Amino acid sequence: MPTIRKAQPADAGAIAAIYNDYVTNSTASFETRPVSTQEMRRRIAGVAARHPYYVCEEDGEILGFCYAHPWKERAAYLHTWETTVYIARSHCGKGIGRRLMETLIDACRNAGCHALVACITGGNTASTALHRRLGFRQVSLFKEVGCKHGQWLDVVDYELLL
C-alpha cells in the first residue's frame, strides 16, 4: 500500500520527473520548459518551509505529489491557499490523487487555512472530477488566458471553504 509522507529535498528528482511529463506533454501546467532537479529542490524547500507538501511513495518510488502555497501575496489573502497535485501517469486512476488531496486538505485546515483554490486548465476532466469529489465548487472561468502547444486555454477556478 502506498504511503503519504512529507516531501523531502531528496524527492526533487522524482517530483521533477513527474511534473516535467506534464510540462512537456500536456496543458495541465502552464510552464513550457522542464524544471531541473536543482530548481525543483529550491521550490520544495520554499513551499515546505511554510506550507504542507506531500508525496505518495511505494517501494521507494514517488507516485505523485501535492502541496499548498499562498494564493495571492496581499495580506488579506493570508488564509487562502492554492493547491497543486500531480500523479505519475502510470499511476493515474488508482486513488492516489484523492489520498494526497485528503491529506493536504486536513493539513491546511489544521494550519488555519480558511479557503483552498484549485486553478485547473479547462478540459482537464480528471482534475476537475477529483476536485469536485473532494467538495470543491467552480467559482470562475477565465477564457483563453493561456497559450500552449498552439492552443488557447481556459482556466477554471475551484474553491473549497474549510
PDB file of N, CA and C in Angstrom, residues 21-127:
ATOM      1  N   ASP A  21       6.825  15.696 -17.131  1.00  0.00           N
ATOM      2  CA  ASP A  21       5.995  14.980 -18.102  1.00  0.00           C
ATOM      3  C   ASP A  21       4.766  15.816 -18.448  1.00  0.00           C
ATOM      4  N   TYR A  22       4.177  16.455 -17.444  1.00  0.00           N
ATOM      5  CA  TYR A  22       3.017  17.310 -17.679  1.00  0.00           C
ATOM      6  C   TYR A  22       3.419  18.611 -18.380  1.00  0.00           C
ATOM      7  N   VAL A  23       4.590  19.151 -18.028  1.00  0.00           N
ATOM      8  CA  VAL A  23       5.065  20.384 -18.655  1.00  0.00           C
ATOM      9  C   VAL A  23       5.251  20.180 -20.153  1.00  0.00           C
ATOM     10  N   THR A  24       5.893  19.081 -20.531  1.00  0.00           N
ATOM     11  CA  THR A  24       6.225  18.886 -21.946  1.00  0.00           C
ATOM     12  C   THR A  24       5.133  18.206 -22.760  1.00  0.00           C
ATOM     13  N   ASN A  25       4.280  17.428 -22.127  1.00  0.00           N
ATOM     14  CA  ASN A  25       3.332  16.610 -22.888  1.00  0.00           C
ATOM     15  C   ASN A  25       1.860  16.913 -22.643  1.00  0.00           C
ATOM     16  N   SER A  26       1.563  17.995 -21.943  1.00  0.00           N
ATOM     17  CA  SER A  26       0.159  18.294 -21.665  1.00  0.00           C
ATOM     18  C   SER A  26      -0.025  19.795 -21.478  1.00  0.00           C
ATOM     19  N   THR A  27      -1.248  20.178 -21.225  1.00  0.00           N
ATOM     20  CA  THR A  27      -1.557  21.565 -20.910  1.00  0.00           C
ATOM     21  C   THR A  27      -1.952  21.715 -19.440  1.00  0.00           C
ATOM     22  N   ALA A  28      -1.746  20.702 -18.632  1.00  0.00           N
ATOM     23  CA  ALA A  28      -2.101  20.772 -17.218  1.00  0.00           C
ATOM     24  C   ALA A  28      -1.284  21.828 -16.486  1.00  0.00           C
ATOM     25  N   SER A  29      -0.032  21.998 -16.882  1.00  0.00           N
ATOM     26  CA  SER A  29       0.817  23.056 -16.336  1.00  0.00           C
ATOM     27  C   SER A  29       1.017  24.098 -17.422  1.00  0.00           C
ATOM     28  N   PHE A  30       1.029  25.349 -17.025  1.00  0.00           N
ATOM     29  CA  PHE A  30       1.271  26.414 -17.997  1.00  0.00           C
ATOM     30  C   PHE A  30       2.750  26.721 -18.149  1.00  0.00           C
ATOM     31  N   GLU A  31       3.611  26.018 -17.427  1.00  0.00           N
ATOM     32  CA  GLU A  31       5.047  26.142 -17.688  1.00  0.00           C
ATOM     33  C   GLU A  31       5.323  25.496 -19.037  1.00  0.00           C
ATOM     34  N   THR A  32       6.327  26.007 -19.730  1.00  0.00           N
ATOM     35  CA  THR A  32       6.619  25.493 -21.064  1.00  0.00           C
ATOM     36  C   THR A  32       7.999  24.855 -21.166  1.00  0.00           C
ATOM     37  N   ARG A  33       8.805  24.971 -20.126  1.00  0.00           N
ATOM     38  CA  ARG A  33      10.141  24.370 -20.129  1.00  0.00           C
ATOM     39  C   ARG A  33      10.293  23.468 -18.921  1.00  0.00           C
ATOM     40  N   PRO A  34      10.926  22.306 -19.095  1.00  0.00           N
ATOM     41  CA  PRO A  34      11.144  21.401 -17.963  1.00  0.00           C
ATOM     42  C   PRO A  34      11.921  22.090 -16.836  1.00  0.00           C
ATOM     43  N   VAL A  35      11.675  21.619 -15.635  1.00  0.00           N
ATOM     44  CA  VAL A  35      12.294  22.157 -14.431  1.00  0.00           C
ATOM     45  C   VAL A  35      13.430  21.225 -14.009  1.00  0.00           C
ATOM     46  N   SER A  36      14.590  21.770 -13.719  1.00  0.00           N
ATOM     47  CA  SER A  36      15.733  20.954 -13.290  1.00  0.00           C
ATOM     48  C   SER A  36      15.502  20.423 -11.874  1.00  0.00           C
ATOM     49  N   THR A  37      16.214  19.377 -11.535  1.00  0.00           N
ATOM     50  CA  THR A  37      16.146  18.840 -10.174  1.00  0.00           C
ATOM     51  C   THR A  37      16.545  19.897  -9.165  1.00  0.00           C
ATOM     52  N   GLN A  38      17.576  20.655  -9.478  1.00  0.00           N
ATOM     53  CA  GLN A  38      18.043  21.713  -8.572  1.00  0.00           C
ATOM     54  C   GLN A  38      16.951  22.761  -8.352  1.00  0.00           C
ATOM     55  N   GLU A  39      16.288  23.193  -9.424  1.00  0.00           N
ATOM     56  CA  GLU A  39      15.207  24.163  -9.295  1.00  0.00           C
ATOM     57  C   GLU A  39      14.045  23.574  -8.521  1.00  0.00           C
ATOM     58  N   MET A  40      13.720  22.303  -8.753  1.00  0.00           N
ATOM     59  CA  MET A  40      12.625  21.673  -8.011  1.00  0.00           C
ATOM     60  C   MET A  40      12.977  21.585  -6.527  1.00  0.00           C
ATOM     61  N   ARG A  41      14.217  21.274  -6.210  1.00  0.00           N
ATOM     62  CA  ARG A  41      14.657  21.224  -4.809  1.00  0.00           C
ATOM     63  C   ARG A  41      14.455  22.592  -4.155  1.00  0.00           C
ATOM     64  N   ARG A  42      14.795  23.655  -4.871  1.00  0.00           N
ATOM     65  CA  ARG A  42      14.606  25.010  -4.359  1.00  0.00           C
ATOM     66  C   ARG A  42      13.121  25.300  -4.127  1.00  0.00           C
ATOM     67  N   ARG A  43      12.282  24.902  -5.070  1.00  0.00           N
ATOM     68  CA  ARG A  43      10.835  25.127  -4.941  1.00  0.00           C
ATOM     69  C   ARG A  43      10.257  24.353  -3.757  1.00  0.00           C
ATOM     70  N   ILE A  44      10.656  23.104  -3.609  1.00  0.00           N
ATOM     71  CA  ILE A  44      10.164  22.288  -2.491  1.00  0.00           C
ATOM     72  C   ILE A  44      10.538  22.948  -1.170  1.00  0.00           C
ATOM     73  N   ALA A  45      11.789  23.347  -1.038  1.00  0.00           N
ATOM     74  CA  ALA A  45      12.254  23.969   0.207  1.00  0.00           C
ATOM     75  C   ALA A  45      11.469  25.235   0.504  1.00  0.00           C
ATOM     76  N   GLY A  46      11.210  26.037  -0.518  1.00  0.00           N
ATOM     77  CA  GLY A  46      10.477  27.276  -0.316  1.00  0.00           C
ATOM     78  C   GLY A  46       9.044  27.062   0.135  1.00  0.00           C
ATOM     79  N   VAL A  47       8.375  26.105  -0.463  1.00  0.00           N
ATOM     80  CA  VAL A  47       6.980  25.831  -0.103  1.00  0.00           C
ATOM     81  C   VAL A  47       6.910  25.102   1.237  1.00  0.00           C
ATOM     82  N   ALA A  48       7.690  24.042   1.383  1.00  0.00           N
ATOM     83  CA  ALA A  48       7.597  23.182   2.568  1.00  0.00           C
ATOM     84  C   ALA A  48       8.011  23.889   3.858  1.00  0.00           C
ATOM     85  N   ALA A  49       8.740  24.988   3.744  1.00  0.00           N
ATOM     86  CA  ALA A  49       9.135  25.731   4.940  1.00  0.00           C
ATOM     87  C   ALA A  49       7.932  26.363   5.633  1.00  0.00           C
ATOM     88  N   ARG A  50       6.859  26.622   4.874  1.00  0.00           N
ATOM     89  CA  ARG A  50       5.707  27.329   5.446  1.00  0.00           C
ATOM     90  C   ARG A  50       4.355  26.656   5.194  1.00  0.00           C
ATOM     91  N   HIS A  51       4.319  25.737   4.240  1.00  0.00           N
ATOM     92  CA  HIS A  51       3.038  25.144   3.851  1.00  0.00           C
ATOM     93  C   HIS A  51       3.187  23.632   3.673  1.00  0.00           C
ATOM     94  N   PRO A  52       2.073  22.916   3.681  1.00  0.00           N
ATOM     95  CA  PRO A  52       2.137  21.455   3.527  1.00  0.00           C
ATOM     96  C   PRO A  52       2.571  21.033   2.125  1.00  0.00           C
ATOM     97  N   TYR A  53       3.418  20.007   2.073  1.00  0.00           N
ATOM     98  CA  TYR A  53       3.918  19.461   0.806  1.00  0.00           C
ATOM     99  C   TYR A  53       4.079  17.959   1.024  1.00  0.00           C
ATOM    100  N   TYR A  54       3.369  17.148   0.251  1.00  0.00           N
ATOM    101  CA  TYR A  54       3.362  15.699   0.457  1.00  0.00           C
ATOM    102  C   TYR A  54       3.709  14.936  -0.820  1.00  0.00           C
ATOM    103  N   VAL A  55       4.216  13.730  -0.618  1.00  0.00           N
ATOM    104  CA  VAL A  55       4.415  12.787  -1.715  1.00  0.00           C
ATOM    105  C   VAL A  55       3.714  11.488  -1.355  1.00  0.00           C
ATOM    106  N   CYS A  56       3.377  10.731  -2.374  1.00  0.00           N
ATOM    107  CA  CYS A  56       2.882   9.369  -2.205  1.00  0.00           C
ATOM    108  C   CYS A  56       3.999   8.460  -2.705  1.00  0.00           C
ATOM    109  N   GLU A  57       4.382   7.528  -1.861  1.00  0.00           N
ATOM    110  CA  GLU A  57       5.540   6.676  -2.161  1.00  0.00           C
ATOM    111  C   GLU A  57       5.175   5.207  -1.958  1.00  0.00           C
ATOM    112  N   GLU A  58       5.711   4.373  -2.835  1.00  0.00           N
ATOM    113  CA  GLU A  58       5.550   2.925  -2.692  1.00  0.00           C
ATOM    114  C   GLU A  58       6.842   2.258  -3.125  1.00  0.00           C
ATOM    115  N   ASP A  59       7.404   1.453  -2.252  1.00  0.00           N
ATOM    116  CA  ASP A  59       8.652   0.739  -2.534  1.00  0.00           C
ATOM    117  C   ASP A  59       9.748   1.677  -3.052  1.00  0.00           C
ATOM    118  N   GLY A  60       9.857   2.851  -2.444  1.00  0.00           N
ATOM    119  CA  GLY A  60      10.894   3.801  -2.806  1.00  0.00           C
ATOM    120  C   GLY A  60      10.610   4.629  -4.040  1.00  0.00           C
ATOM    121  N   GLU A  61       9.454   4.418  -4.689  1.00  0.00           N
ATOM    122  CA  GLU A  61       9.096   5.177  -5.888  1.00  0.00           C
ATOM    123  C   GLU A  61       8.057   6.240  -5.538  1.00  0.00           C
ATOM    124  N   ILE A  62       8.311   7.472  -5.983  1.00  0.00           N
ATOM    125  CA  ILE A  62       7.347   8.559  -5.795  1.00  0.00           C
ATOM    126  C   ILE A  62       6.291   8.435  -6.889  1.00  0.00           C
ATOM    127  N   LEU A  63       5.028   8.296  -6.471  1.00  0.00           N
ATOM    128  CA  LEU A  63       3.922   8.102  -7.405  1.00  0.00           C
ATOM    129  C   LEU A  63       3.175   9.399  -7.705  1.00  0.00           C
ATOM    130  N   GLY A  64       3.324  10.376  -6.833  1.00  0.00           N
ATOM    131  CA  GLY A  64       2.636  11.642  -7.011  1.00  0.00           C
ATOM    132  C   GLY A  64       3.007  12.591  -5.896  1.00  0.00           C
ATOM    133  N   PHE A  65       2.578  13.848  -6.045  1.00  0.00           N
ATOM    134  CA  PHE A  65       2.868  14.851  -5.023  1.00  0.00           C
ATOM    135  C   PHE A  65       1.781  15.913  -5.019  1.00  0.00           C
ATOM    136  N   CYS A  66       1.691  16.628  -3.908  1.00  0.00           N
ATOM    137  CA  CYS A  66       0.751  17.737  -3.792  1.00  0.00           C
ATOM    138  C   CYS A  66       1.293  18.729  -2.781  1.00  0.00           C
ATOM    139  N   TYR A  67       0.834  19.961  -2.905  1.00  0.00           N
ATOM    140  CA  TYR A  67       1.218  20.973  -1.937  1.00  0.00           C
ATOM    141  C   TYR A  67       0.243  22.129  -1.986  1.00  0.00           C
ATOM    142  N   ALA A  68       0.340  22.976  -0.965  1.00  0.00           N
ATOM    143  CA  ALA A  68      -0.430  24.211  -0.916  1.00  0.00           C
ATOM    144  C   ALA A  68       0.550  25.363  -0.800  1.00  0.00           C
ATOM    145  N   HIS A  69       0.161  26.503  -1.342  1.00  0.00           N
ATOM    146  CA  HIS A  69       1.001  27.698  -1.272  1.00  0.00           C
ATOM    147  C   HIS A  69       0.086  28.916  -1.290  1.00  0.00           C
ATOM    148  N   PRO A  70       0.613  30.088  -0.946  1.00  0.00           N
ATOM    149  CA  PRO A  70      -0.250  31.269  -0.925  1.00  0.00           C
ATOM    150  C   PRO A  70      -0.922  31.490  -2.281  1.00  0.00           C
ATOM    151  N   TRP A  71      -2.202  31.823  -2.235  1.00  0.00           N
ATOM    152  CA  TRP A  71      -2.945  32.069  -3.474  1.00  0.00           C
ATOM    153  C   TRP A  71      -2.526  33.404  -4.080  1.00  0.00           C
ATOM    154  N   LYS A  72      -2.454  34.415  -3.273  1.00  0.00           N
ATOM    155  CA  LYS A  72      -2.008  35.739  -3.697  1.00  0.00           C
ATOM    156  C   LYS A  72      -1.159  36.326  -2.579  1.00  0.00           C
ATOM    157  N   GLU A  73      -0.417  37.376  -2.885  1.00  0.00           N
ATOM    158  CA  GLU A  73       0.548  37.903  -1.932  1.00  0.00           C
ATOM    159  C   GLU A  73      -0.009  38.919  -0.943  1.00  0.00           C
ATOM    160  N   ARG A  74      -1.107  39.559  -1.209  1.00  0.00           N
ATOM    161  CA  ARG A  74      -1.636  40.594  -0.321  1.00  0.00           C
ATOM    162  C   ARG A  74      -2.027  40.003   1.033  1.00  0.00           C
ATOM    163  N   ALA A  75      -1.862  40.806   2.072  1.00  0.00           N
ATOM    164  CA  ALA A  75      -2.071  40.344   3.447  1.00  0.00           C
ATOM    165  C   ALA A  75      -3.476  39.797   3.696  1.00  0.00           C
ATOM    166  N   ALA A  76      -4.476  40.375   3.071  1.00  0.00           N
ATOM    167  CA  ALA A  76      -5.851  39.931   3.302  1.00  0.00           C
ATOM    168  C   ALA A  76      -6.105  38.505   2.799  1.00  0.00           C
ATOM    169  N   TYR A  77      -5.230  38.012   1.922  1.00  0.00           N
ATOM    170  CA  TYR A  77      -5.370  36.648   1.397  1.00  0.00           C
ATOM    171  C   TYR A  77      -4.608  35.612   2.235  1.00  0.00           C
ATOM    172  N   LEU A  78      -4.097  36.005   3.377  1.00  0.00           N
ATOM    173  CA  LEU A  78      -3.228  35.154   4.196  1.00  0.00           C
ATOM    174  C   LEU A  78      -3.787  33.751   4.427  1.00  0.00           C
ATOM    175  N   HIS A  79      -5.078  33.630   4.561  1.00  0.00           N
ATOM    176  CA  HIS A  79      -5.693  32.335   4.899  1.00  0.00           C
ATOM    177  C   HIS A  79      -6.323  31.637   3.692  1.00  0.00           C
ATOM    178  N   THR A  80      -5.958  32.072   2.490  1.00  0.00           N
ATOM    179  CA  THR A  80      -6.412  31.426   1.261  1.00  0.00           C
ATOM    180  C   THR A  80      -5.192  30.880   0.540  1.00  0.00           C
ATOM    181  N   TRP A  81      -5.202  29.583   0.297  1.00  0.00           N
ATOM    182  CA  TRP A  81      -4.054  28.919  -0.321  1.00  0.00           C
ATOM    183  C   TRP A  81      -4.489  28.219  -1.603  1.00  0.00           C
ATOM    184  N   GLU A  82      -3.553  28.097  -2.513  1.00  0.00           N
ATOM    185  CA  GLU A  82      -3.784  27.386  -3.771  1.00  0.00           C
ATOM    186  C   GLU A  82      -3.207  25.976  -3.650  1.00  0.00           C
ATOM    187  N   THR A  83      -3.897  25.024  -4.242  1.00  0.00           N
ATOM    188  CA  THR A  83      -3.440  23.635  -4.201  1.00  0.00           C
ATOM    189  C   THR A  83      -2.869  23.215  -5.550  1.00  0.00           C
ATOM    190  N   THR A  84      -1.944  22.274  -5.483  1.00  0.00           N
ATOM    191  CA  THR A  84      -1.346  21.676  -6.677  1.00  0.00           C
ATOM    192  C   THR A  84      -1.223  20.186  -6.431  1.00  0.00           C
ATOM    193  N   VAL A  85      -1.581  19.386  -7.435  1.00  0.00           N
ATOM    194  CA  VAL A  85      -1.434  17.928  -7.316  1.00  0.00           C
ATOM    195  C   VAL A  85      -1.094  17.351  -8.685  1.00  0.00           C
ATOM    196  N   TYR A  86      -0.102  16.472  -8.710  1.00  0.00           N
ATOM    197  CA  TYR A  86       0.294  15.764  -9.933  1.00  0.00           C
ATOM    198  C   TYR A  86       0.574  14.307  -9.580  1.00  0.00           C
ATOM    199  N   ILE A  87       0.124  13.412 -10.438  1.00  0.00           N
ATOM    200  CA  ILE A  87       0.318  11.973 -10.266  1.00  0.00           C
ATOM    201  C   ILE A  87       1.069  11.438 -11.476  1.00  0.00           C
ATOM    202  N   ALA A  88       2.039  10.571 -11.231  1.00  0.00           N
ATOM    203  CA  ALA A  88       2.732   9.924 -12.353  1.00  0.00           C
ATOM    204  C   ALA A  88       1.677   9.277 -13.242  1.00  0.00           C
ATOM    205  N   ARG A  89       1.789   9.488 -14.536  1.00  0.00           N
ATOM    206  CA  ARG A  89       0.733   8.999 -15.445  1.00  0.00           C
ATOM    207  C   ARG A  89       0.492   7.501 -15.328  1.00  0.00           C
ATOM    208  N   SER A  90       1.540   6.756 -15.037  1.00  0.00           N
ATOM    209  CA  SER A  90       1.391   5.302 -14.907  1.00  0.00           C
ATOM    210  C   SER A  90       0.605   4.911 -13.658  1.00  0.00           C
ATOM    211  N   HIS A  91       0.322   5.867 -12.798  1.00  0.00           N
ATOM    212  CA  HIS A  91      -0.414   5.576 -11.562  1.00  0.00           C
ATOM    213  C   HIS A  91      -1.720   6.357 -11.444  1.00  0.00           C
ATOM    214  N   CYS A  92      -2.130   7.018 -12.513  1.00  0.00           N
ATOM    215  CA  CYS A  92      -3.407   7.742 -12.500  1.00  0.00           C
ATOM    216  C   CYS A  92      -4.568   6.756 -12.411  1.00  0.00           C
ATOM    217  N   GLY A  93      -5.644   7.197 -11.784  1.00  0.00           N
ATOM    218  CA  GLY A  93      -6.846   6.368 -11.695  1.00  0.00           C
ATOM    219  C   GLY A  93      -6.809   5.326 -10.592  1.00  0.00           C
ATOM    220  N   LYS A  94      -5.830   5.422  -9.694  1.00  0.00           N
ATOM    221  CA  LYS A  94      -5.701   4.444  -8.605  1.00  0.00           C
ATOM    222  C   LYS A  94      -6.052   5.020  -7.241  1.00  0.00           C
ATOM    223  N   GLY A  95      -6.589   6.237  -7.217  1.00  0.00           N
ATOM    224  CA  GLY A  95      -6.982   6.860  -5.954  1.00  0.00           C
ATOM    225  C   GLY A  95      -5.857   7.603  -5.251  1.00  0.00           C
ATOM    226  N   ILE A  96      -4.700   7.707  -5.876  1.00  0.00           N
ATOM    227  CA  ILE A  96      -3.556   8.371  -5.250  1.00  0.00           C
ATOM    228  C   ILE A  96      -3.814   9.867  -5.108  1.00  0.00           C
ATOM    229  N   GLY A  97      -4.362  10.481  -6.136  1.00  0.00           N
ATOM    230  CA  GLY A  97      -4.670  11.906  -6.074  1.00  0.00           C
ATOM    231  C   GLY A  97      -5.634  12.219  -4.948  1.00  0.00           C
ATOM    232  N   ARG A  98      -6.638  11.410  -4.803  1.00  0.00           N
ATOM    233  CA  ARG A  98      -7.619  11.618  -3.728  1.00  0.00           C
ATOM    234  C   ARG A  98      -6.966  11.502  -2.363  1.00  0.00           C
ATOM    235  N   ARG A  99      -6.139  10.471  -2.158  1.00  0.00           N
ATOM    236  CA  ARG A  99      -5.459  10.292  -0.869  1.00  0.00           C
ATOM    237  C   ARG A  99      -4.530  11.455  -0.572  1.00  0.00           C
ATOM    238  N   LEU A 100      -3.775  11.883  -1.571  1.00  0.00           N
ATOM    239  CA  LEU A 100      -2.885  13.024  -1.376  1.00  0.00           C
ATOM    240  C   LEU A 100      -3.679  14.278  -1.020  1.00  0.00           C
ATOM    241  N   MET A 101      -4.727  14.542  -1.767  1.00  0.00           N
ATOM    242  CA  MET A 101      -5.508  15.759  -1.540  1.00  0.00           C
ATOM    243  C   MET A 101      -6.247  15.725  -0.208  1.00  0.00           C
ATOM    244  N   GLU A 102      -6.739  14.577   0.213  1.00  0.00           N
ATOM    245  CA  GLU A 102      -7.393  14.490   1.525  1.00  0.00           C
ATOM    246  C   GLU A 102      -6.389  14.807   2.637  1.00  0.00           C
ATOM    247  N   THR A 103      -5.171  14.305   2.488  1.00  0.00           N
ATOM    248  CA  THR A 103      -4.126  14.609   3.462  1.00  0.00           C
ATOM    249  C   THR A 103      -3.808  16.100   3.454  1.00  0.00           C
ATOM    250  N   LEU A 104      -3.699  16.663   2.265  1.00  0.00           N
ATOM    251  CA  LEU A 104      -3.397  18.088   2.127  1.00  0.00           C
ATOM    252  C   LEU A 104      -4.504  18.948   2.720  1.00  0.00           C
ATOM    253  N   ILE A 105      -5.740  18.626   2.414  1.00  0.00           N
ATOM    254  CA  ILE A 105      -6.882  19.401   2.930  1.00  0.00           C
ATOM    255  C   ILE A 105      -6.882  19.383   4.456  1.00  0.00           C
ATOM    256  N   ASP A 106      -6.677  18.227   5.056  1.00  0.00           N
ATOM    257  CA  ASP A 106      -6.629  18.137   6.520  1.00  0.00           C
ATOM    258  C   ASP A 106      -5.496  18.987   7.086  1.00  0.00           C
ATOM    259  N   ALA A 107      -4.322  18.924   6.452  1.00  0.00           N
ATOM    260  CA  ALA A 107      -3.176  19.703   6.925  1.00  0.00           C
ATOM    261  C   ALA A 107      -3.452  21.206   6.805  1.00  0.00           C
ATOM    262  N   CYS A 108      -4.075  21.605   5.713  1.00  0.00           N
ATOM    263  CA  CYS A 108      -4.399  23.022   5.523  1.00  0.00           C
ATOM    264  C   CYS A 108      -5.399  23.488   6.572  1.00  0.00           C
ATOM    265  N   ARG A 109      -6.405  22.685   6.816  1.00  0.00           N
ATOM    266  CA  ARG A 109      -7.410  23.014   7.834  1.00  0.00           C
ATOM    267  C   ARG A 109      -6.733  23.164   9.200  1.00  0.00           C
ATOM    268  N   ASN A 110      -5.866  22.223   9.552  1.00  0.00           N
ATOM    269  CA  ASN A 110      -5.186  22.254  10.845  1.00  0.00           C
ATOM    270  C   ASN A 110      -4.209  23.420  10.968  1.00  0.00           C
ATOM    271  N   ALA A 111      -3.739  23.943   9.838  1.00  0.00           N
ATOM    272  CA  ALA A 111      -2.791  25.061   9.843  1.00  0.00           C
ATOM    273  C   ALA A 111      -3.498  26.419   9.845  1.00  0.00           C
ATOM    274  N   GLY A 112      -4.822  26.419   9.866  1.00  0.00           N
ATOM    275  CA  GLY A 112      -5.561  27.669   9.935  1.00  0.00           C
ATOM    276  C   GLY A 112      -5.962  28.253   8.589  1.00  0.00           C
ATOM    277  N   CYS A 113      -5.815  27.483   7.534  1.00  0.00           N
ATOM    278  CA  CYS A 113      -6.268  27.933   6.222  1.00  0.00           C
ATOM    279  C   CYS A 113      -7.796  27.979   6.216  1.00  0.00           C
ATOM    280  N   HIS A 114      -8.361  28.987   5.572  1.00  0.00           N
ATOM    281  CA  HIS A 114      -9.811  29.122   5.509  1.00  0.00           C
ATOM    282  C   HIS A 114     -10.391  28.691   4.165  1.00  0.00           C
ATOM    283  N   ALA A 115      -9.656  28.955   3.077  1.00  0.00           N
ATOM    284  CA  ALA A 115     -10.157  28.625   1.738  1.00  0.00           C
ATOM    285  C   ALA A 115      -9.026  28.068   0.891  1.00  0.00           C
ATOM    286  N   LEU A 116      -9.355  27.050   0.092  1.00  0.00           N
ATOM    287  CA  LEU A 116      -8.411  26.480  -0.866  1.00  0.00           C
ATOM    288  C   LEU A 116      -8.924  26.772  -2.271  1.00  0.00           C
ATOM    289  N   VAL A 117      -8.006  27.106  -3.160  1.00  0.00           N
ATOM    290  CA  VAL A 117      -8.332  27.386  -4.550  1.00  0.00           C
ATOM    291  C   VAL A 117      -7.521  26.445  -5.431  1.00  0.00           C
ATOM    292  N   ALA A 118      -8.186  25.834  -6.385  1.00  0.00           N
ATOM    293  CA  ALA A 118      -7.517  24.995  -7.379  1.00  0.00           C
ATOM    294  C   ALA A 118      -7.737  25.633  -8.738  1.00  0.00           C
ATOM    295  N   CYS A 119      -6.650  25.972  -9.420  1.00  0.00           N
ATOM    296  CA  CYS A 119      -6.716  26.574 -10.763  1.00  0.00           C
ATOM    297  C   CYS A 119      -6.460  25.459 -11.768  1.00  0.00           C
ATOM    298  N   ILE A 120      -7.479  25.085 -12.518  1.00  0.00           N
ATOM    299  CA  ILE A 120      -7.424  23.916 -13.395  1.00  0.00           C
ATOM    300  C   ILE A 120      -7.597  24.337 -14.847  1.00  0.00           C
ATOM    301  N   THR A 121      -6.763  23.797 -15.712  1.00  0.00           N
ATOM    302  CA  THR A 121      -6.890  24.076 -17.141  1.00  0.00           C
ATOM    303  C   THR A 121      -8.232  23.548 -17.639  1.00  0.00           C
ATOM    304  N   GLY A 122      -8.951  24.370 -18.391  1.00  0.00           N
ATOM    305  CA  GLY A 122     -10.215  23.932 -18.970  1.00  0.00           C
ATOM    306  C   GLY A 122     -10.009  22.651 -19.768  1.00  0.00           C
ATOM    307  N   GLY A 123     -10.910  21.718 -19.610  1.00  0.00           N
ATOM    308  CA  GLY A 123     -10.815  20.447 -20.326  1.00  0.00           C
ATOM    309  C   GLY A 123     -10.051  19.368 -19.575  1.00  0.00           C
ATOM    310  N   ASN A 124      -9.470  19.699 -18.424  1.00  0.00           N
ATOM    311  CA  ASN A 124      -8.756  18.701 -17.622  1.00  0.00           C
ATOM    312  C   ASN A 124      -9.790  17.954 -16.779  1.00  0.00           C
ATOM    313  N   THR A 125     -10.436  16.989 -17.417  1.00  0.00           N
ATOM    314  CA  THR A 125     -11.575  16.311 -16.785  1.00  0.00           C
ATOM    315  C   THR A 125     -11.182  15.506 -15.552  1.00  0.00           C
ATOM    316  N   ALA A 126      -9.992  14.923 -15.539  1.00  0.00           N
ATOM    317  CA  ALA A 126      -9.574  14.125 -14.375  1.00  0.00           C
ATOM    318  C   ALA A 126      -9.405  15.018 -13.151  1.00  0.00           C
ATOM    319  N   SER A 127      -8.738  16.146 -13.303  1.00  0.00           N
ATOM    320  CA  SER A 127      -8.537  17.051 -12.177  1.00  0.00           C
ATOM    321  C   SER A 127      -9.855  17.670 -11.730  1.00  0.00           C
TER     322      SER A 127
END
